[in-house]
Amino acid sequence: MIRYEHAIACWKELLGTTCVITDPVVCDEKTASCLPDSHSARAIIRPCSASQIPEVCRIANDNGIAIYPVSRGRNWGYGSAAPSAENLVLLDLAELNKIVELNTELAYAVIEPGVTQGQLYQYLTDNNIPLCFDVSGAPPGASLLGNVLERGYGQTPYSDHFLFSCAMEVVLANGEIVRTGFGHYENAKAQYLYKWGLGPFLDGLFTQSNFGIVTKVCIWLMPKPEYFGVFHFAVRDTEHLCTVMERLRTLRLEGTFRSAVHLGNDIRVLSALQQYPWEEAEGKVPISDALKSRLLRQWGAAPWNCAGGLRGDKREVQARLRRIRRVLKGVARVHFMSDSVLSKLAPFAPLYQRLFGVDVRQKLAIFGLMKGIPTERPTQGVYWRKREKSRTKDFNPPADRCGVIWCAPIFPLTAEDTRQVVSTVERVCEKFHFEPNMSLNLVTPRAACAVIGIFFDKEIEEERELANACHKELLDTLIASGYFPYRMSSQAADQFPQLFSSDDPYWDTCRRIKQVLDPRGIFSPGRYGL
Amino acid sequence: MIRYEHAIACWKELLGTTCVITDPVVCDEKTASCLPDSHSARAIIRPCSASQIPEVCRIANDNGIAIYPVSRGRNWGYGSAAPSAENLVLLDLAELNKIVELNTELAYAVIEPGVTQGQLYQYLTDNNIPLCFDVSGAPPGASLLGNVLERGYGQTPYSDHFLFSCAMEVVLANGEIVRTGFGHYENAKAQYLYKWGLGPFLDGLFTQSNFGIVTKVCIWLMPKPEYFGVFHFAVRDTEHLCTVMERLRTLRLEGTFRSAVHLGNDIRVLSALQQYPWEEAEGKVPISDALKSRLLRQWGAAPWNCAGGLRGDKREVQARLRRIRRVLKGVARVHFMSDSVLSKLAPFAPLYQRLFGVDVRQKLAIFGLMKGIPTERPTQGVYWRKREKSRTKDFNPPADRCGVIWCAPIFPLTAEDTRQVVSTVERVCEKFHFEPNMSLNLVTPRAACAVIGIFFDKEIEEERELANACHKELLDTLIASGYFPYRMSSQAADQFPQLFSSDDPYWDTCRRIKQVLDPRGIFSPGRYGL
């Protein structure tokens, strides 16, 4: 039996009336996303302590009310805080923002869902803790735990966020609290130090799913390196890129790179540096080759721009850099900027650009990411196709009606697959009058992730439709060619039914597990087709 | 309804009569283990093709007959091929021994359960494939897939076998075939290149459990390094060891080591080199300090012996070695042997020992492991406490009535925890007249795994009882101190009920999942308490 009013009353009693919001204006505001279409919520509940979550779940379960938990909702272009279906109650976990433990000796942090990248960075800086962590390209205000659950990644040796986490605390639909790894043994000394625990490893169930609410996780931190620097080089066209990718695979497989390596195309770089050149383009989209070339020269960017971080002992970094140059000999001219050069350079960005024709602002932001410094710059690209220049003060793209859909297929690290993915993206984006905006990230030694951004102005009805159609055709084409996305937006499951077929024993098994863990389906119905 | 005879008849029809064995002598022989007590099987079925497994399962399921799948059953000291309960039918997967695919470019192998470490090594050697893989300390005849499922580890950068695998093919109790990762999408090009796939990650469910039969998995291979060498040094006592462990943590955390590092104690080294010195000891156990010291001098071994592999570009290895020496300065004198020195050395082992007082045979075997060469030597230690010198020709410790129980707790990489684990092991082993036989393995940057071997002569009733009692007290004490094992033998769940309590929501969740995936409980009842 569904008893909405009763559930609201119970939550008000549990959390206090101010923490249960039913005003539709506030609900719409909070669930505004950058996607062309997304669902709003019928109410928002905002617990202020993890200890309230089991009772929050029991109320939902007892009254048959589906809830949609979000950590911070800053995954713009993947759904923000927009629920996976209409009429859900948004469970906003932003107030659960405690850094529960920070262990300097063993290099880990235990965090709640509301802890942001910026917050942890600030905490480490303020307390002079000689540790750093892998940040994602999401803004400083994005949740760390949320990104672990979506299996996001960054650019350091701890790139894979789910991998470098352990010991989840999960609240099930019935209010039961499951602790994973060794965490369910009260006195386990290695609970935050060893991922798998004893017996079946369950953590994976709670990523990209709707089987429970994760209220705590441990993420592993890295010692600040003795020496850090970034190698980078320009790639002139797709054929050159294909050759480069094969060489990078060699370096990645042999372990010379221990970090993800990042290749941004021209539009990715430009969109992080400026808005669309509406005037020069006389209002026309997509950008012409001539205009793009002019802007590239102006900013000192190349058709593809490769960069990766190197960290360690100075001699070791130098040895690895030498190896990189050896493997890329005759293919690319590899530059290197050490950390000290980078920090001295920052104030002289304009001068540097005049002298060497290279814009360092964008580079410095990307380089910062590789070191573990959260930055807004990569996400600033979402303003690319906005007509207005005005922005809200607090950098709020959904409120500014920026449009973005991310599409992130995984492909083998070969020349042939690189060629096919890049040409598919270019062809489909251009067909729908969008600039192909993408980066390729060497997330594993064998596979890369292409992150394609379809940027549009959400104010314009026609662009919303085009963006949807472009995304649909792009992902359908990629899937048909064998390139599957590593994650999906909260709104995407319905659009790609071929990914979640019930005839597939994999999804059938997932659904049977869902049935046993959340029999009334109160968590995020429809997320990942579940 | 349980219909044993009917099931046997169905299996005979499916597989042929010679592949269904009910002779109790053969059953006892096949399920003989090195543990003090273990279960036998009532029958053995030996399919010769993976395509038969779904029907094998359906027959078991329809007739209510529980089956116990084993890959090769060479996990001596963890249960060998002994089923988890009495009266089970052993499903022997040894004949499923196809290397289904070997991709040289992208460095992976897709294998069936019966593929052994030795077989893959031979295949790579015979075909001149410039790849290698992480081997475990188990013998060359041990299954690779089996070790993945038990989350075993080795000594190279791909140490963690479950981690460096992907794309399982799993047969469920109802005969359904589930493919994990991207593997359930027919045309997925990255199925063997990216671990997590899309949606909930299920692979973990099929490790250390009894939820399905894994009939195929992909394991990742490494390019043979341009340069390889092993650093090693002696540690004089427990206090010295504690200091060393803290320094090693620094090196592991900062990424100077990318491999597990191995520390074997005196008895571990001796037991790999010779049997117990019954004559000199005048038949008394445990070994006296004086006799132990004499043997250590004779073999050139130290109380603790640390070794780790370094691989990469020659300059990079040299830079990392320099860093290791810098961090260990004043604590340990670090030696290094490059690959070329090692191979030149092998024929001169006896001379080397006379000149430098170091035995190279054991070292060469351990060093080989670090390079990825399977070897019998570490497991030869199981003959340590045997009275007879005779061995079966094909190195078969269960047939030779060797006794061993492995106990493998995980502990934090700190001086304090090292001290507590080592002293607990020494105290408890000595109480039961066993030599403390252990290695410490830096399996992660934050935690180590102690592998304690309780070696005994299975012919002697009293030693069997002592071994059982010693294991029970040892693991109970370790658990009470917060050190939990990373895996358990197939016979151990009943002995340690505190590990598998139904009051614990973790195990309750596991049992609910078991109920939905294998409702009639036909797979390995009792394994990991499930």
mmCIF file with all atom_site columns, N, CA and C in Angstrom, chain B residues 270-301:
data_model
loop_
_atom_site.group_PDB
_atom_site.id
_atom_site.type_symbol
_atom_site.label_atom_id
_atom_site.label_alt_id
_atom_site.label_comp_id
_atom_site.label_asym_id
_atom_site.label_entity_id
_atom_site.label_seq_id
_atom_site.pdbx_PDB_ins_code
_atom_site.Cartn_x
_atom_site.Cartn_y
_atom_site.Cartn_z
_atom_site.occupancy
_atom_site.B_iso_or_equiv
_atom_site.pdbx_formal_charge
_atom_site.auth_seq_id
_atom_site.auth_comp_id
_atom_site.auth_asym_id
_atom_site.auth_atom_id
_atom_site.pdbx_PDB_model_num
ATOM 1  N N  . LEU B 1 270 ? 64.290 -22.730 5.672  1.00 0.00 ? 270 LEU B N  1
ATOM 2  C CA . LEU B 1 270 ? 64.843 -24.073 5.910  1.00 0.00 ? 270 LEU B CA 1
ATOM 3  C C  . LEU B 1 270 ? 63.920 -25.159 5.364  1.00 0.00 ? 270 LEU B C  1
ATOM 4  N N  . SER B 1 271 ? 62.635 -24.996 5.594  1.00 0.00 ? 271 SER B N  1
ATOM 5  C CA . SER B 1 271 ? 61.707 -26.054 5.200  1.00 0.00 ? 271 SER B CA 1
ATOM 6  C C  . SER B 1 271 ? 61.621 -26.205 3.681  1.00 0.00 ? 271 SER B C  1
ATOM 7  N N  . ALA B 1 272 ? 61.987 -25.144 2.954  1.00 0.00 ? 272 ALA B N  1
ATOM 8  C CA . ALA B 1 272 ? 61.999 -25.257 1.492  1.00 0.00 ? 272 ALA B CA 1
ATOM 9  C C  . ALA B 1 272 ? 63.285 -25.912 1.005  1.00 0.00 ? 272 ALA B C  1
ATOM 10 N N  . LEU B 1 273 ? 64.278 -25.979 1.896  1.00 0.00 ? 273 LEU B N  1
ATOM 11 C CA . LEU B 1 273 ? 65.591 -26.499 1.499  1.00 0.00 ? 273 LEU B CA 1
ATOM 12 C C  . LEU B 1 273 ? 65.848 -27.931 1.942  1.00 0.00 ? 273 LEU B C  1
ATOM 13 N N  . GLN B 1 274 ? 65.228 -28.338 3.038  1.00 0.00 ? 274 GLN B N  1
ATOM 14 C CA . GLN B 1 274 ? 65.528 -29.671 3.575  1.00 0.00 ? 274 GLN B CA 1
ATOM 15 C C  . GLN B 1 274 ? 64.353 -30.148 4.426  1.00 0.00 ? 274 GLN B C  1
ATOM 16 N N  . GLN B 1 275 ? 64.388 -31.432 4.802  1.00 0.00 ? 275 GLN B N  1
ATOM 17 C CA . GLN B 1 275 ? 63.396 -31.911 5.760  1.00 0.00 ? 275 GLN B CA 1
ATOM 18 C C  . GLN B 1 275 ? 63.885 -31.620 7.177  1.00 0.00 ? 275 GLN B C  1
ATOM 19 N N  . TYR B 1 276 ? 63.023 -31.863 8.114  1.00 0.00 ? 276 TYR B N  1
ATOM 20 C CA . TYR B 1 276 ? 63.378 -31.647 9.514  1.00 0.00 ? 276 TYR B CA 1
ATOM 21 C C  . TYR B 1 276 ? 64.634 -32.468 9.851  1.00 0.00 ? 276 TYR B C  1
ATOM 22 N N  . PRO B 1 277 ? 65.587 -31.863 10.576 1.00 0.00 ? 277 PRO B N  1
ATOM 23 C CA . PRO B 1 277 ? 66.832 -32.586 10.887 1.00 0.00 ? 277 PRO B CA 1
ATOM 24 C C  . PRO B 1 277 ? 66.621 -33.595 12.020 1.00 0.00 ? 277 PRO B C  1
ATOM 25 N N  . TRP B 1 278 ? 65.895 -34.666 11.696 1.00 0.00 ? 278 TRP B N  1
ATOM 26 C CA . TRP B 1 278 ? 65.501 -35.627 12.730 1.00 0.00 ? 278 TRP B CA 1
ATOM 27 C C  . TRP B 1 278 ? 66.686 -36.187 13.499 1.00 0.00 ? 278 TRP B C  1
ATOM 28 N N  . GLU B 1 279 ? 67.777 -36.490 12.765 1.00 0.00 ? 279 GLU B N  1
ATOM 29 C CA . GLU B 1 279 ? 68.922 -37.115 13.441 1.00 0.00 ? 279 GLU B CA 1
ATOM 30 C C  . GLU B 1 279 ? 69.589 -36.175 14.425 1.00 0.00 ? 279 GLU B C  1
ATOM 31 N N  . GLU B 1 280 ? 69.971 -34.977 13.901 1.00 0.00 ? 280 GLU B N  1
ATOM 32 C CA . GLU B 1 280 ? 70.634 -34.013 14.777 1.00 0.00 ? 280 GLU B CA 1
ATOM 33 C C  . GLU B 1 280 ? 69.744 -33.648 15.967 1.00 0.00 ? 280 GLU B C  1
ATOM 34 N N  . ALA B 1 281 ? 68.425 -33.621 15.728 1.00 0.00 ? 281 ALA B N  1
ATOM 35 C CA . ALA B 1 281 ? 67.498 -33.215 16.789 1.00 0.00 ? 281 ALA B CA 1
ATOM 36 C C  . ALA B 1 281 ? 67.153 -34.392 17.711 1.00 0.00 ? 281 ALA B C  1
ATOM 37 N N  . GLU B 1 282 ? 67.731 -35.539 17.400 1.00 0.00 ? 282 GLU B N  1
ATOM 38 C CA . GLU B 1 282 ? 67.446 -36.763 18.162 1.00 0.00 ? 282 GLU B CA 1
ATOM 39 C C  . GLU B 1 282 ? 65.951 -37.011 18.283 1.00 0.00 ? 282 GLU B C  1
ATOM 40 N N  . GLY B 1 283 ? 65.244 -36.722 17.192 1.00 0.00 ? 283 GLY B N  1
ATOM 41 C CA . GLY B 1 283 ? 63.823 -37.022 17.145 1.00 0.00 ? 283 GLY B CA 1
ATOM 42 C C  . GLY B 1 283 ? 62.925 -36.047 17.881 1.00 0.00 ? 283 GLY B C  1
ATOM 43 N N  . LYS B 1 284 ? 63.521 -35.032 18.513 1.00 0.00 ? 284 LYS B N  1
ATOM 44 C CA . LYS B 1 284 ? 62.702 -34.083 19.289 1.00 0.00 ? 284 LYS B CA 1
ATOM 45 C C  . LYS B 1 284 ? 62.175 -32.930 18.435 1.00 0.00 ? 284 LYS B C  1
ATOM 46 N N  . VAL B 1 285 ? 60.953 -32.495 18.761 1.00 0.00 ? 285 VAL B N  1
ATOM 47 C CA . VAL B 1 285 ? 60.384 -31.287 18.140 1.00 0.00 ? 285 VAL B CA 1
ATOM 48 C C  . VAL B 1 285 ? 59.912 -30.360 19.248 1.00 0.00 ? 285 VAL B C  1
ATOM 49 N N  . PRO B 1 286 ? 59.792 -29.057 19.043 1.00 0.00 ? 286 PRO B N  1
ATOM 50 C CA . PRO B 1 286 ? 60.283 -28.335 17.870 1.00 0.00 ? 286 PRO B CA 1
ATOM 51 C C  . PRO B 1 286 ? 61.800 -28.229 17.879 1.00 0.00 ? 286 PRO B C  1
ATOM 52 N N  . ILE B 1 287 ? 62.324 -27.693 16.813 1.00 0.00 ? 287 ILE B N  1
ATOM 53 C CA . ILE B 1 287 ? 63.769 -27.564 16.633 1.00 0.00 ? 287 ILE B CA 1
ATOM 54 C C  . ILE B 1 287 ? 64.357 -26.655 17.725 1.00 0.00 ? 287 ILE B C  1
ATOM 55 N N  . SER B 1 288 ? 65.554 -27.022 18.203 1.00 0.00 ? 288 SER B N  1
ATOM 56 C CA . SER B 1 288 ? 66.175 -26.179 19.244 1.00 0.00 ? 288 SER B CA 1
ATOM 57 C C  . SER B 1 288 ? 66.805 -24.949 18.594 1.00 0.00 ? 288 SER B C  1
ATOM 58 N N  . ASP B 1 289 ? 66.984 -23.895 19.393 1.00 0.00 ? 289 ASP B N  1
ATOM 59 C CA . ASP B 1 289 ? 67.593 -22.671 18.864 1.00 0.00 ? 289 ASP B CA 1
ATOM 60 C C  . ASP B 1 289 ? 68.991 -22.933 18.323 1.00 0.00 ? 289 ASP B C  1
ATOM 61 N N  . ALA B 1 290 ? 69.737 -23.765 19.049 1.00 0.00 ? 290 ALA B N  1
ATOM 62 C CA . ALA B 1 290 ? 71.118 -24.034 18.643 1.00 0.00 ? 290 ALA B CA 1
ATOM 63 C C  . ALA B 1 290 ? 71.169 -24.730 17.290 1.00 0.00 ? 290 ALA B C  1
ATOM 64 N N  . LEU B 1 291 ? 70.325 -25.740 17.151 1.00 0.00 ? 291 LEU B N  1
ATOM 65 C CA . LEU B 1 291 ? 70.314 -26.481 15.886 1.00 0.00 ? 291 LEU B CA 1
ATOM 66 C C  . LEU B 1 291 ? 69.847 -25.591 14.744 1.00 0.00 ? 291 LEU B C  1
ATOM 67 N N  . LYS B 1 292 ? 68.823 -24.807 15.035 1.00 0.00 ? 292 LYS B N  1
ATOM 68 C CA . LYS B 1 292 ? 68.321 -23.876 14.004 1.00 0.00 ? 292 LYS B CA 1
ATOM 69 C C  . LYS B 1 292 ? 69.439 -22.929 13.561 1.00 0.00 ? 292 LYS B C  1
ATOM 70 N N  . SER B 1 293 ? 70.162 -22.370 14.515 1.00 0.00 ? 293 SER B N  1
ATOM 71 C CA . SER B 1 293 ? 71.238 -21.434 14.184 1.00 0.00 ? 293 SER B CA 1
ATOM 72 C C  . SER B 1 293 ? 72.287 -22.106 13.307 1.00 0.00 ? 293 SER B C  1
ATOM 73 N N  . ARG B 1 294 ? 72.605 -23.372 13.650 1.00 0.00 ? 294 ARG B N  1
ATOM 74 C CA . ARG B 1 294 ? 73.617 -24.067 12.870 1.00 0.00 ? 294 ARG B CA 1
ATOM 75 C C  . ARG B 1 294 ? 73.144 -24.238 11.414 1.00 0.00 ? 294 ARG B C  1
ATOM 76 N N  . LEU B 1 295 ? 71.876 -24.632 11.266 1.00 0.00 ? 295 LEU B N  1
ATOM 77 C CA . LEU B 1 295 ? 71.350 -24.820 9.906  1.00 0.00 ? 295 LEU B CA 1
ATOM 78 C C  . LEU B 1 295 ? 71.303 -23.485 9.144  1.00 0.00 ? 295 LEU B C  1
ATOM 79 N N  . LEU B 1 296 ? 70.932 -22.429 9.850  1.00 0.00 ? 296 LEU B N  1
ATOM 80 C CA . LEU B 1 296 ? 70.870 -21.114 9.196  1.00 0.00 ? 296 LEU B CA 1
ATOM 81 C C  . LEU B 1 296 ? 72.256 -20.730 8.670  1.00 0.00 ? 296 LEU B C  1
ATOM 82 N N  . ARG B 1 297 ? 73.271 -20.953 9.504  1.00 0.00 ? 297 ARG B N  1
ATOM 83 C CA . ARG B 1 297 ? 74.640 -20.649 9.049  1.00 0.00 ? 297 ARG B CA 1
ATOM 84 C C  . ARG B 1 297 ? 74.989 -21.493 7.830  1.00 0.00 ? 297 ARG B C  1
ATOM 85 N N  . GLN B 1 298 ? 74.640 -22.768 7.941  1.00 0.00 ? 298 GLN B N  1
ATOM 86 C CA . GLN B 1 298 ? 74.957 -23.702 6.865  1.00 0.00 ? 298 GLN B CA 1
ATOM 87 C C  . GLN B 1 298 ? 74.339 -23.254 5.530  1.00 0.00 ? 298 GLN B C  1
ATOM 88 N N  . TRP B 1 299 ? 73.104 -22.804 5.589  1.00 0.00 ? 299 TRP B N  1
ATOM 89 C CA . TRP B 1 299 ? 72.398 -22.413 4.363  1.00 0.00 ? 299 TRP B CA 1
ATOM 90 C C  . TRP B 1 299 ? 72.551 -20.925 4.058  1.00 0.00 ? 299 TRP B C  1
ATOM 91 N N  . GLY B 1 300 ? 73.166 -20.203 4.945  1.00 0.00 ? 300 GLY B N  1
ATOM 92 C CA . GLY B 1 300 ? 73.311 -18.766 4.702  1.00 0.00 ? 300 GLY B CA 1
ATOM 93 C C  . GLY B 1 300 ? 72.001 -18.014 4.755  1.00 0.00 ? 300 GLY B C  1
ATOM 94 N N  . ALA B 1 301 ? 71.108 -18.449 5.616  1.00 0.00 ? 301 ALA B N  1
ATOM 95 C CA . ALA B 1 301 ? 69.819 -17.760 5.739  1.00 0.00 ? 301 ALA B CA 1
ATOM 96 C C  . ALA B 1 301 ? 69.783 -16.965 7.040  1.00 0.00 ? 301 ALA B C  1
#
